[in-house]
Tab-separated table of C-alpha atoms in Angstrom:
chain	number	residue	atom	x	y	z
L	1	MET	CA	8.015	190.148	85.974
L	2	GLN	CA	8.305	188.563	89.397
L	3	CYS	CA	8.670	184.813	88.994
L	4	GLN	CA	10.643	182.017	90.597
L	5	ILE	CA	13.498	181.522	88.139
L	6	VAL	CA	16.729	179.842	89.179
L	7	ILE	CA	19.796	180.744	87.122
L	8	ILE	CA	23.029	179.117	88.075
L	9	TYR	CA	26.472	180.215	87.075
L	10	LEU	CA	29.619	178.221	87.425
L	11	LEU	CA	33.148	179.557	87.448
L	12	TYR	CA	36.004	177.103	87.656
L	13	VAL	CA	38.384	178.980	89.945
L	14	GLY	CA	40.617	177.997	92.841
L	15	LEU	CA	39.649	174.594	94.156
L	16	VAL	CA	35.944	174.809	93.254
L	17	HIS	CA	34.681	171.402	92.112
L	18	ALA	CA	32.983	170.896	88.752
L	19	ARG	CA	29.333	171.460	88.232
L	20	THR	CA	26.770	168.940	89.335
L	21	GLU	CA	23.075	169.645	89.420
L	22	GLU	CA	22.813	168.826	93.100
L	23	ASP	CA	25.695	171.148	94.013
L	24	GLN	CA	24.224	173.962	92.016
L	25	GLN	CA	20.779	173.641	93.585
L	26	ALA	CA	22.295	173.401	97.046
L	27	THR	CA	24.521	176.448	96.699
L	28	SER	CA	22.194	178.757	94.813
L	29	THR	CA	20.747	181.798	96.562
L	30	SER	CA	17.760	183.727	95.167
L	31	ASN	CA	17.581	187.485	95.349
L	32	THR	CA	14.503	189.684	95.521
L	33	ASN	CA	13.732	189.593	91.812
L	34	GLY	CA	13.983	185.813	91.544
L	35	PHE	CA	17.410	185.799	89.862
L	36	THR	CA	20.092	183.464	91.233
L	37	ASP	CA	23.688	184.619	91.112
L	38	ILE	CA	26.235	182.585	93.056
L	39	PHE	CA	29.183	184.303	91.380
L	40	SER	CA	28.667	187.966	92.222
L	41	GLY	CA	31.876	189.916	92.033
L	42	LEU	CA	33.491	187.483	89.562
L	43	SER	CA	34.115	188.545	86.005
L	44	GLU	CA	33.942	185.161	84.248
L	45	LYS	CA	30.535	183.509	84.496
L	46	CYS	CA	29.138	180.261	83.125
L	47	PHE	CA	25.420	180.257	82.524
L	48	TYR	CA	23.793	176.917	83.377
L	49	LEU	CA	20.317	175.837	84.501
L	50	PRO	CA	19.017	172.479	85.780
L	51	PRO	CA	16.354	170.497	83.859
L	52	SER	CA	13.694	171.578	86.345
L	53	ASP	CA	13.860	175.063	84.821
L	54	CYS	CA	13.130	173.902	81.275
L	55	PRO	CA	10.273	175.738	79.525
L	56	ASP	CA	6.818	174.245	79.899
L	57	PRO	CA	6.447	171.580	77.138
L	58	LYS	CA	2.901	172.835	76.579
L	59	ILE	CA	4.382	176.039	75.194
L	60	ASN	CA	5.222	175.861	71.498
L	61	CYS	CA	8.661	177.424	71.945
L	62	PRO	CA	11.205	175.145	73.726
L	63	CYS	CA	13.307	178.200	74.601
L	64	LYS	CA	12.741	181.040	76.999
L	65	LYS	CA	14.443	184.377	77.392
L	66	ILE	CA	15.566	185.484	80.833
L	67	SER	CA	16.207	189.098	81.757
L	68	LEU	CA	19.347	189.453	83.848
L	69	PRO	CA	20.205	192.205	86.371
L	70	HIS	CA	21.757	195.394	85.063
L	71	ASN	CA	25.254	194.289	86.081
L	72	TYR	CA	25.143	191.656	83.347
L	73	GLU	CA	25.510	192.822	79.781
L	74	GLY	CA	22.637	191.289	77.871
L	75	ASP	CA	20.012	188.667	78.615
L	76	ALA	CA	20.075	184.858	78.754
L	77	VAL	CA	18.330	182.156	76.746
L	78	PHE	CA	17.587	178.664	78.033
L	79	CYS	CA	16.426	175.894	75.654
L	80	CYS	CA	15.550	172.239	76.212
L	81	ASN	CA	14.873	169.153	74.119
L	82	ILE	CA	16.052	170.275	70.688
L	83	ASP	CA	15.912	167.301	68.317
L	84	ASN	CA	17.232	168.631	64.984
L	85	ARG	CA	18.849	171.581	63.268
L	86	ASP	CA	15.569	173.130	62.092
L	87	SER	CA	14.172	172.855	65.593
L	88	LEU	CA	17.212	174.680	66.941
L	89	ASP	CA	16.855	177.521	64.452
L	90	ASN	CA	13.133	177.926	65.103
L	91	SER	CA	13.488	177.657	68.869
L	92	LEU	CA	16.131	180.372	69.055
L	93	SER	CA	14.169	182.596	66.691
L	94	CYS	CA	11.020	182.405	68.764
L	95	VAL	CA	12.774	184.191	71.656
L	96	GLY	CA	14.420	186.819	69.457
L	97	PHE	CA	17.916	185.323	69.619
L	98	PRO	CA	20.557	186.690	69.127
L	99	SER	CA	19.244	190.161	69.877
L	100	ASN	CA	20.659	191.425	73.203
L	101	VAL	CA	21.581	187.873	74.337
L	102	SER	CA	24.976	187.157	75.916
L	103	TYR	CA	24.311	183.891	77.748
L	104	VAL	CA	22.913	180.686	76.259
L	105	HIS	CA	22.290	177.235	77.670
L	106	ILE	CA	20.887	174.506	75.411
L	107	ARG	CA	20.037	171.305	77.233
L	108	ASN	CA	19.280	167.869	75.737
L	109	ALA	CA	19.905	168.674	72.084
L	110	THR	CA	20.151	165.859	69.543
L	111	LEU	CA	22.282	167.177	66.694
L	112	ASP	CA	24.858	165.649	64.411
L	113	THR	CA	27.081	168.746	64.411
L	114	ILE	CA	27.357	172.197	65.939
L	115	ASP	CA	28.820	174.812	63.602
L	116	VAL	CA	30.518	177.373	65.849
L	117	SER	CA	31.388	179.651	62.930
L	118	GLU	CA	27.774	180.827	62.676
L	119	THR	CA	27.292	184.530	63.386
L	120	ARG	CA	24.594	183.809	65.970
L	121	TRP	CA	27.273	182.887	68.534
L	122	ARG	CA	29.424	185.963	67.923
L	123	ARG	CA	28.170	188.156	70.825
L	124	LEU	CA	27.978	185.435	73.453
L	125	LYS	CA	29.966	185.545	76.685
L	126	SER	CA	28.852	182.119	77.875
L	127	LEU	CA	27.707	179.178	75.770
L	128	ALA	CA	26.579	175.885	77.306
L	129	ILE	CA	25.323	173.004	75.147
L	130	THR	CA	24.987	170.106	77.565
L	131	ASP	CA	23.379	166.771	78.339
L	132	GLY	CA	22.467	165.919	74.768
L	133	ARG	CA	23.580	163.803	71.825
L	134	ILE	CA	26.033	165.678	69.603
L	135	ASN	CA	28.721	164.039	67.484
L	136	ARG	CA	30.930	166.897	66.353
L	137	VAL	CA	31.818	170.551	66.820
L	138	LYS	CA	33.096	171.939	63.539
L	139	ASN	CA	34.742	175.088	62.175
L	140	GLN	CA	36.039	178.102	64.155
L	141	PHE	CA	34.376	180.709	66.288
L	142	LEU	CA	34.463	184.105	64.628
L	143	VAL	CA	37.199	186.593	65.477
L	144	VAL	CA	36.846	188.495	68.783
L	145	THR	CA	33.975	186.314	69.987
L	146	PRO	CA	33.904	187.259	73.725
L	147	ILE	CA	33.064	183.809	75.095
L	148	SER	CA	34.777	183.340	78.462
L	149	CYS	CA	32.981	180.097	79.365
L	150	LEU	CA	32.242	177.205	77.001
L	151	ASN	CA	30.423	174.173	78.394
L	152	LEU	CA	30.027	171.152	76.070
L	153	SER	CA	29.717	168.539	78.787
L	154	ASN	CA	27.841	165.248	78.671
L	155	ASN	CA	27.071	165.126	74.949
L	156	GLY	CA	28.936	162.019	73.815
L	157	LEU	CA	31.083	164.250	71.583
L	158	ILE	CA	33.392	162.303	69.302
L	159	GLU	CA	35.266	165.200	67.708
L	160	VAL	CA	35.959	168.898	68.165
L	161	ASP	CA	37.860	170.420	65.246
L	162	ASN	CA	41.391	171.218	66.340
L	163	ASN	CA	41.132	174.904	65.427
L	164	SER	CA	37.589	175.484	66.717
L	165	LEU	CA	38.671	177.403	69.835
L	166	ASN	CA	41.770	179.160	68.501
L	167	ARG	CA	40.066	182.556	68.231
L	168	LEU	CA	38.537	182.563	71.719
L	169	GLY	CA	41.049	184.949	73.261
L	170	GLN	CA	38.917	185.520	76.387
L	171	LEU	CA	38.094	181.887	77.129
L	172	THR	CA	38.928	181.026	80.725
L	173	THR	CA	36.647	178.035	81.378
L	174	LEU	CA	36.211	175.007	79.135
L	175	ASP	CA	34.102	172.002	80.143
L	176	LEU	CA	34.504	168.918	77.923
L	177	SER	CA	33.619	166.434	80.634
L	178	CYS	CA	31.717	163.202	80.003
L	179	ASN	CA	32.293	162.949	76.261
L	180	ASN	CA	33.983	160.452	73.923
L	181	LEU	CA	36.776	162.642	72.570
L	182	THR	CA	40.138	161.093	71.754
L	183	HIS	CA	41.940	164.353	70.927
L	184	LEU	CA	41.931	167.660	72.762
L	185	PRO	CA	41.331	170.704	70.514
L	186	GLY	CA	43.930	173.432	70.402
L	187	LEU	CA	43.631	175.902	73.268
L	188	ASN	CA	44.234	179.653	73.022
L	189	ILE	CA	46.093	180.130	76.299
L	190	ILE	CA	47.678	183.527	76.860
L	191	ASN	CA	50.510	183.871	79.368
L	192	GLY	CA	49.263	185.065	82.720
L	193	ARG	CA	45.598	184.269	82.022
L	194	GLU	CA	44.211	181.622	84.323
L	195	PHE	CA	42.477	178.830	82.464
L	196	TRP	CA	40.240	176.083	83.846
L	197	LEU	CA	39.683	172.833	81.972
L	198	ASP	CA	37.330	169.996	82.933
L	199	ILE	CA	37.865	166.711	81.082
L	200	SER	CA	36.701	164.411	83.856
L	201	GLY	CA	34.659	161.498	82.552
L	202	THR	CA	36.189	161.876	79.078
L	203	ASN	CA	38.483	158.925	79.670
L	204	THR	CA	39.021	158.311	75.959
L	205	LEU	CA	41.311	161.353	75.596
L	206	TRP	CA	44.861	160.339	74.724
L	207	CYS	CA	47.348	161.181	77.453
L	208	HIS	CA	49.852	162.640	74.997
L	209	ASP	CA	47.271	165.298	74.067
L	210	ILE	CA	46.958	166.370	77.700
L	211	PHE	CA	50.635	166.204	78.577
L	212	PRO	CA	51.674	169.538	76.967
L	213	TYR	CA	49.287	171.399	79.304
L	214	VAL	CA	50.429	169.790	82.557
L	215	ASN	CA	52.879	171.625	84.846
L	216	LYS	CA	53.878	174.174	82.252
L	217	LYS	CA	55.108	177.358	83.929
L	218	ASP	CA	54.271	179.516	80.926
L	219	GLN	CA	50.688	178.202	80.764
L	220	ALA	CA	48.488	178.803	83.804
L	221	ILE	CA	46.087	175.919	83.185
L	222	ASN	CA	44.133	174.180	85.935
L	223	PHE	CA	42.285	170.901	85.760
L	224	ASN	CA	38.905	170.830	87.453
L	225	ARG	CA	38.058	167.591	89.296
L	226	GLU	CA	41.618	166.409	88.762
L	227	ASN	CA	41.212	163.421	91.085
L	228	GLU	CA	38.396	162.151	88.874
L	229	THR	CA	40.226	162.744	85.595
L	230	MET	CA	41.663	159.892	83.566
L	231	CYS	CA	43.205	159.625	80.129
L	232	SER	CA	43.975	156.755	77.798
L	233	ALA	CA	47.343	155.387	76.741
L	234	SER	CA	48.544	152.112	75.272
L	235	LYS	CA	49.634	149.564	77.871
L	236	THR	CA	53.179	149.540	76.577
L	237	TRP	CA	53.038	152.903	74.813
L	238	HIS	CA	53.725	151.621	71.312
L	239	TRP	CA	53.934	147.828	71.437
L	240	PHE	CA	50.263	146.985	71.824
L	241	ASN	CA	47.038	148.562	70.610
L	242	THR	CA	45.047	147.901	73.767
L	243	THR	CA	44.392	150.896	75.999
L	244	GLU	CA	44.397	151.558	79.690
L	245	GLN	CA	42.983	154.443	81.696
L	246	VAL	CA	45.649	156.418	83.496
L	247	PRO	CA	45.046	158.957	86.285
L	248	LEU	CA	45.885	162.539	85.426
L	249	GLN	CA	48.104	162.614	88.503
L	250	GLN	CA	50.340	160.020	86.830
L	251	VAL	CA	50.644	162.226	83.766
L	252	ARG	CA	51.471	165.145	86.041
L	253	TYR	CA	54.195	163.066	87.653
L	254	PHE	CA	55.733	162.400	84.282
L	255	SER	CA	55.846	166.104	83.502
L	256	LEU	CA	57.892	166.552	86.691
L	257	LEU	CA	60.194	163.717	85.714
L	258	GLN	CA	63.028	165.886	84.470
L	259	THR	CA	63.393	167.386	87.946
L	260	ASP	CA	64.292	163.950	89.344
L	261	CYS	CA	66.431	162.939	86.383
L	262	PRO	CA	70.081	162.178	87.401
L	263	LYS	CA	72.460	165.053	86.797
L	264	GLY	CA	75.838	166.368	87.889
L	265	THR	CA	77.872	169.505	87.437
L	266	THR	CA	78.963	168.592	83.909
L	267	TRP	CA	76.359	166.057	82.840
L	268	LYS	CA	72.637	165.455	82.794
L	269	CYS	CA	70.831	162.248	81.891
L	270	GLN	CA	67.736	162.143	79.738
L	271	CYS	CA	64.575	160.738	81.308
L	272	GLN	CA	61.511	159.903	79.325
L	273	PHE	CA	58.303	158.007	79.529
L	274	SER	CA	58.772	154.425	78.389
L	275	ARG	CA	55.444	152.682	78.856
L	276	PHE	CA	52.707	151.890	81.345
L	277	VAL	CA	53.226	148.901	83.586
L	278	ILE	CA	49.957	147.068	84.113
L	279	VAL	CA	49.780	144.829	87.189
L	280	ALA	CA	46.565	143.043	88.095
L	281	GLY	CA	44.856	144.625	91.110
L	282	LYS	CA	47.015	147.761	91.012
L	283	PRO	CA	46.620	151.102	89.237
L	284	PRO	CA	48.731	151.458	86.084
L	285	THR	CA	52.164	152.902	86.737
L	286	LEU	CA	54.284	155.109	84.535
L	287	ALA	CA	57.514	153.337	83.648
L	288	VAL	CA	60.606	155.499	83.140
L	289	HIS	CA	63.610	155.072	80.857
L	290	VAL	CA	66.817	156.841	81.971
L	291	ASP	CA	69.550	157.452	79.394
L	292	CYS	CA	72.973	158.324	80.821
L	293	ALA	CA	75.023	157.107	77.855
L	294	ASN	CA	78.279	158.853	76.959
L	295	MET	CA	78.346	161.119	80.026
L	296	GLN	CA	81.912	160.223	81.133
L	297	LEU	CA	80.548	158.637	84.308
L	298	THR	CA	82.906	156.656	86.531
L	299	GLU	CA	80.105	155.194	88.659
L	300	LEU	CA	76.426	154.439	88.411
L	301	PRO	CA	73.969	157.266	89.239
L	302	LYS	CA	73.118	157.257	92.942
L	303	LYS	CA	69.521	158.369	92.428
L	304	LEU	CA	66.960	157.375	89.843
L	305	PRO	CA	63.373	158.597	89.361
L	306	ARG	CA	60.597	156.456	90.763
L	307	ASN	CA	59.505	153.536	88.605
L	308	THR	CA	62.719	153.495	86.561
L	309	ILE	CA	62.601	150.208	84.674
L	310	ALA	CA	65.336	150.868	82.099
L	311	LEU	CA	68.781	152.412	82.551
L	312	ASN	CA	71.391	152.996	79.854
L	313	VAL	CA	74.915	153.869	81.039
L	314	SER	CA	76.800	152.733	77.930
L	315	TYR	CA	79.979	154.459	76.704
L	316	ASN	CA	81.221	155.525	80.129
L	317	TYR	CA	84.025	154.523	82.519
L	318	ILE	CA	82.035	152.535	85.064
L	319	THR	CA	83.936	149.707	86.776
L	320	VAL	CA	81.548	148.155	89.324
L	321	LEU	CA	77.860	147.233	89.521
L	322	ASP	CA	77.373	147.552	93.287
L	323	ASP	CA	74.426	149.979	93.073
L	324	VAL	CA	72.364	147.544	91.027
L	325	SER	CA	72.212	145.169	93.997
L	326	THR	CA	72.455	147.565	96.964
L	327	ASN	CA	70.770	150.848	95.962
L	328	PRO	CA	66.956	150.897	96.592
L	329	CYS	CA	66.531	153.193	93.566
L	330	TYR	CA	67.407	150.221	91.345
L	331	GLU	CA	64.758	147.858	92.730
L	332	ASP	CA	62.342	148.396	89.821
L	333	LEU	CA	65.031	148.044	87.164
L	334	ARG	CA	64.158	145.554	84.421
L	335	GLU	CA	66.475	146.588	81.587
L	336	PHE	CA	70.137	147.483	82.101
L	337	TYR	CA	72.510	148.597	79.335
L	338	ALA	CA	76.158	149.125	80.270
L	339	ASP	CA	78.050	148.500	77.027
L	340	TYR	CA	81.557	149.868	76.452
L	341	ASN	CA	82.579	150.403	80.064
L	342	ASN	CA	85.347	148.985	82.291
L	343	ILE	CA	83.276	146.417	84.194
L	344	SER	CA	85.408	143.390	85.108
L	345	SER	CA	82.962	141.247	87.086
L	346	ILE	CA	79.264	140.477	87.446
L	347	ASN	CA	79.676	138.876	90.880
L	348	LYS	CA	78.011	141.859	92.588
L	349	LEU	CA	74.759	141.026	90.828
L	350	GLU	CA	74.415	137.796	92.792
L	351	GLY	CA	71.395	137.907	95.083
L	352	SER	CA	70.060	141.191	93.679
L	353	LYS	CA	66.390	141.875	92.942
L	354	PHE	CA	67.472	142.762	89.443
L	355	LEU	CA	68.352	139.145	88.661
L	356	ASP	CA	64.971	138.029	89.957
L	357	ASN	CA	63.056	140.347	87.648
L	358	TYR	CA	65.243	141.461	84.764
L	359	ALA	CA	64.151	141.267	81.136
L	360	PHE	CA	67.320	142.509	79.432
L	361	LEU	CA	70.979	142.780	80.445
L	362	SER	CA	73.637	144.104	78.094
L	363	LEU	CA	77.317	144.262	79.134
L	364	ARG	CA	78.964	144.247	75.714
L	365	TYR	CA	82.588	145.258	75.291
L	366	ASN	CA	83.634	145.414	78.908
L	367	LYS	CA	86.560	143.733	80.686
L	368	ILE	CA	84.845	140.620	82.007
L	369	LYS	CA	87.421	137.782	82.293
L	370	SER	CA	85.339	135.111	83.968
L	371	LEU	CA	81.671	134.318	83.796
L	372	PRO	CA	80.102	132.509	86.773
L	373	THR	CA	77.160	130.973	84.931
L	374	TYR	CA	75.286	130.195	88.141
L	375	ILE	CA	74.708	133.911	88.706
L	376	LEU	CA	72.769	134.260	85.466
L	377	SER	CA	71.116	130.848	85.823
L	378	LEU	CA	69.345	131.456	89.121
L	379	ASN	CA	66.003	131.431	87.351
L	380	LEU	CA	66.695	128.397	85.208
L	381	TYR	CA	63.403	126.779	86.151
L	382	ASP	CA	61.393	129.970	85.917
L	383	LYS	CA	58.918	129.748	83.033
L	384	SER	CA	59.733	133.318	82.053
L	385	PHE	CA	63.473	132.729	81.983
L	386	SER	CA	63.494	132.091	78.249
L	387	SER	CA	62.306	135.679	77.702
L	388	ARG	CA	65.211	137.140	79.678
L	389	LEU	CA	67.846	138.320	77.256
L	390	VAL	CA	71.573	138.816	77.861
L	391	LYS	CA	74.313	140.279	75.665
L	392	LEU	CA	78.014	139.865	76.478
L	393	GLY	CA	79.674	140.211	73.077
L	394	GLY	CA	83.105	141.831	72.897
L	395	ASN	CA	84.275	140.593	76.308
L	396	LYS	CA	87.477	138.498	76.384
L	397	LEU	CA	87.188	135.566	78.769
L	398	HIS	CA	90.013	133.435	80.091
L	399	CYS	CA	89.392	130.186	78.196
L	400	ASP	CA	90.225	126.684	79.358
L	401	CYS	CA	88.837	123.164	79.079
L	402	ASN	CA	85.798	124.092	81.185
L	403	THR	CA	85.081	126.962	78.811
L	404	ALA	CA	85.182	124.644	75.794
L	405	LYS	CA	83.159	121.853	77.387
L	406	TYR	CA	80.473	123.702	79.361
L	407	LEU	CA	80.553	127.497	79.035
L	408	LYS	CA	80.472	127.326	75.244
L	409	ALA	CA	77.188	125.413	75.252
L	410	TRP	CA	75.739	127.691	77.939
L	411	LEU	CA	76.600	130.815	75.963
L	412	GLN	CA	74.974	129.430	72.827
L	413	THR	CA	71.673	128.839	74.629
L	414	ARG	CA	71.547	131.891	76.935
L	415	ILE	CA	73.502	134.746	75.308
L	416	LEU	CA	72.113	136.537	72.251
L	417	ASP	CA	75.520	137.477	70.838
L	418	SER	CA	77.436	134.381	71.960
L	419	ASP	CA	79.379	134.311	68.685
L	420	GLU	CA	80.997	137.643	69.662
L	421	VAL	CA	82.376	136.488	73.026
L	422	LEU	CA	86.146	136.092	72.666
L	423	CYS	CA	89.026	134.351	74.452
L	424	GLU	CA	91.763	136.350	76.116
L	425	ASN	CA	94.474	133.673	76.048
L	426	VAL	CA	93.506	132.009	72.768
L	427	LYS	CA	92.852	133.842	69.542
L	428	GLU	CA	89.472	132.281	69.015
L	429	LYS	CA	85.823	132.890	69.728
L	430	VAL	CA	84.430	130.900	72.607
L	431	THR	CA	81.914	129.274	70.277
L	432	ASP	CA	84.788	128.009	68.078
L	433	LEU	CA	86.675	126.250	70.877
L	434	GLU	CA	87.271	122.487	70.481
L	435	PRO	CA	87.353	120.451	73.705
L	436	SER	CA	89.876	118.031	72.163
L	437	LYS	CA	92.370	120.868	71.840
L	438	MET	CA	91.644	122.671	75.084
L	439	CYS	CA	91.238	119.619	77.324
L	440	VAL	CA	94.820	118.184	77.541
L	441	TYR	CA	94.969	117.153	81.190
L	442	PRO	CA	98.256	116.411	83.050
L	443	GLY	CA	96.602	113.140	83.972
L	444	ASP	CA	96.949	111.900	80.382
L	445	TRP	CA	100.793	111.832	80.669
L	446	THR	CA	100.863	109.715	83.811
L	447	ASP	CA	99.749	106.724	81.794
L	448	TYR	CA	103.009	106.836	79.767
L	449	ILE	CA	105.092	107.102	82.940
L	450	TYR	CA	103.549	103.886	84.183
L	451	TYR	CA	104.487	102.165	80.915
L	452	ILE	CA	108.105	103.374	81.162
L	453	ILE	CA	108.437	102.230	84.768
L	454	ALA	CA	106.989	98.835	83.891
L	455	THR	CA	109.437	98.485	81.020
L	456	GLU	CA	112.363	99.391	83.240
L	457	VAL	CA	111.303	96.853	85.843
L	458	ILE	CA	111.052	94.151	83.213
L	459	LEU	CA	114.494	95.027	81.827
L	460	LEU	CA	115.973	95.016	85.319
L	461	ILE	CA	114.499	91.601	86.091
L	462	SER	CA	115.788	90.286	82.748
L	463	LEU	CA	119.258	91.593	83.453
L	464	ILE	CA	119.346	90.030	86.903
L	465	ALA	CA	118.150	86.729	85.437
L	466	LYS	CA	120.829	86.825	82.744
L	467	VAL	CA	123.637	87.550	85.198
L	468	SER	CA	122.412	84.810	87.491
L	469	TYR	CA	122.302	82.361	84.590
L	470	ASP	CA	125.844	83.263	83.439
L	471	TYR	CA	127.164	82.827	86.966
L	472	TRP	CA	125.534	79.419	87.247
L	473	VAL	CA	127.047	78.299	83.900
L	474	PHE	CA	130.489	79.491	84.957
L	475	LYS	CA	130.348	77.609	88.236
L	476	THR	CA	129.092	74.371	86.737
L	477	ALA	CA	130.846	74.279	83.377
L	478	GLY	CA	133.945	76.358	84.092
L	479	TYR	CA	133.554	78.635	81.139
L	480	LEU	CA	131.739	81.786	80.373
L	481	PRO	CA	128.817	81.926	78.021
L	482	TRP	CA	129.541	82.850	74.393
L	483	PRO	CA	128.673	86.579	74.706
L	484	ALA	CA	131.093	86.925	77.643
L	485	ASN	CA	133.961	85.165	75.723
L	486	LYS	CA	133.632	87.491	72.779
L	487	MET	CA	133.711	90.627	74.874
L	488	PRO	CA	137.138	92.370	74.969
L	489	LYS	CA	139.021	92.290	78.240
L	490	LEU	CA	138.851	95.358	80.364
L	491	PRO	CA	141.597	96.715	82.654
L	492	CYS	CA	139.586	95.579	85.621
L	493	ASP	CA	139.378	91.952	84.478
L	494	TRP	CA	142.596	91.110	86.421
L	495	LEU	CA	140.606	91.523	89.589
L	496	CYS	CA	138.353	88.679	88.513
L	497	GLU	CA	141.397	86.405	87.598
L	498	THR	CA	142.881	86.641	91.078
């Protein structure tokens, strides 16, 4: 039969974009018998027709059978506007399905579920059920079902059973675009077999379901329309229940994270996804946590992955914090853990971007002797300052009167573990210091010196007055006062008698 029939196949290979009706109509080319084949020479074919090719609604059967050229094994069936399970059964039966049919496209079907374990699908090479209203795909395809292309796009699918596709050993193209899935079904991906997946428009898929298939060398999987593909993840990964759409490219970046993770000849840090940073007006950004604890490091890592917001270098031998303030790789740092190191000063943090933006700083059990409070109080009037947490427990400060009077109170209001900050020169905790004991100024003793000098002056004046009085009595009365008469004579008294 010579008739104008347009049959469109789609193979997701190379950089070919996903199917759209306009693209298919524009790229199709009809041959002499009216059959359209835009994929000649390719082994994997997806059978798909636009709505303009739907059977005439005046005909009782909403399906039609299409004879394909001899180079295709079997014929094709195209159905439209199926509204229930009985209608599907009757519509397929009226065209003799499944006899000698290898390609099926069902458009605009309204069904609660599709049971893929039914024997009717067993001989198919391409199955497309698109542009309808279907809630669930249940059960498994039968063993050795030769389907190489499965198109379930634009159905509002909520669930596909996890094991539904496990037996499709020849599947190379899967289109789940424009649905409402939250979980990706298990994929039967054989090493060395190229696999194309389209999940664009299914933005409800959880990112952690997609992550195992991104950048895996042993799994040749490609994402069609990658630039248009998003997934969902919690804003802070596990702290809030709200979700945010994240570009697939961000997930791909995370899979490459270990390449940029700090490492040396004898050590390698652990880098992992921490959360998504959501900033108004900007796309969500993957935040990275870098763990370099207990690596015997003597200095901070010189290079960190992009968007590193948390760094843990505890249990090492680090002595200085210069990189935190001078290294551009540390500009996004918000949480810094450097417990049990040999850090003696925080002065290098002054003026750093870290102090402007930090949320957590932990320098427990280091060798910090003095604590310039102004460095950690730069944001005193910042409304968010109260949410910035600091731990300094285990350090032994040099304690004096200033420590007891001022630093003690500051520690109690700003430092989470203030009761663990110790004194180096006094066997007490800083929080236990008493100003009355520590604040004995040299100036307090000068008051007593003034009293002694005053007393001596008074005694001297009294003595001079007494001697003057005795001399006056001697001159006027000719005798010495009673105390002088009773005093024993000294060897030098003869000088006075002459």
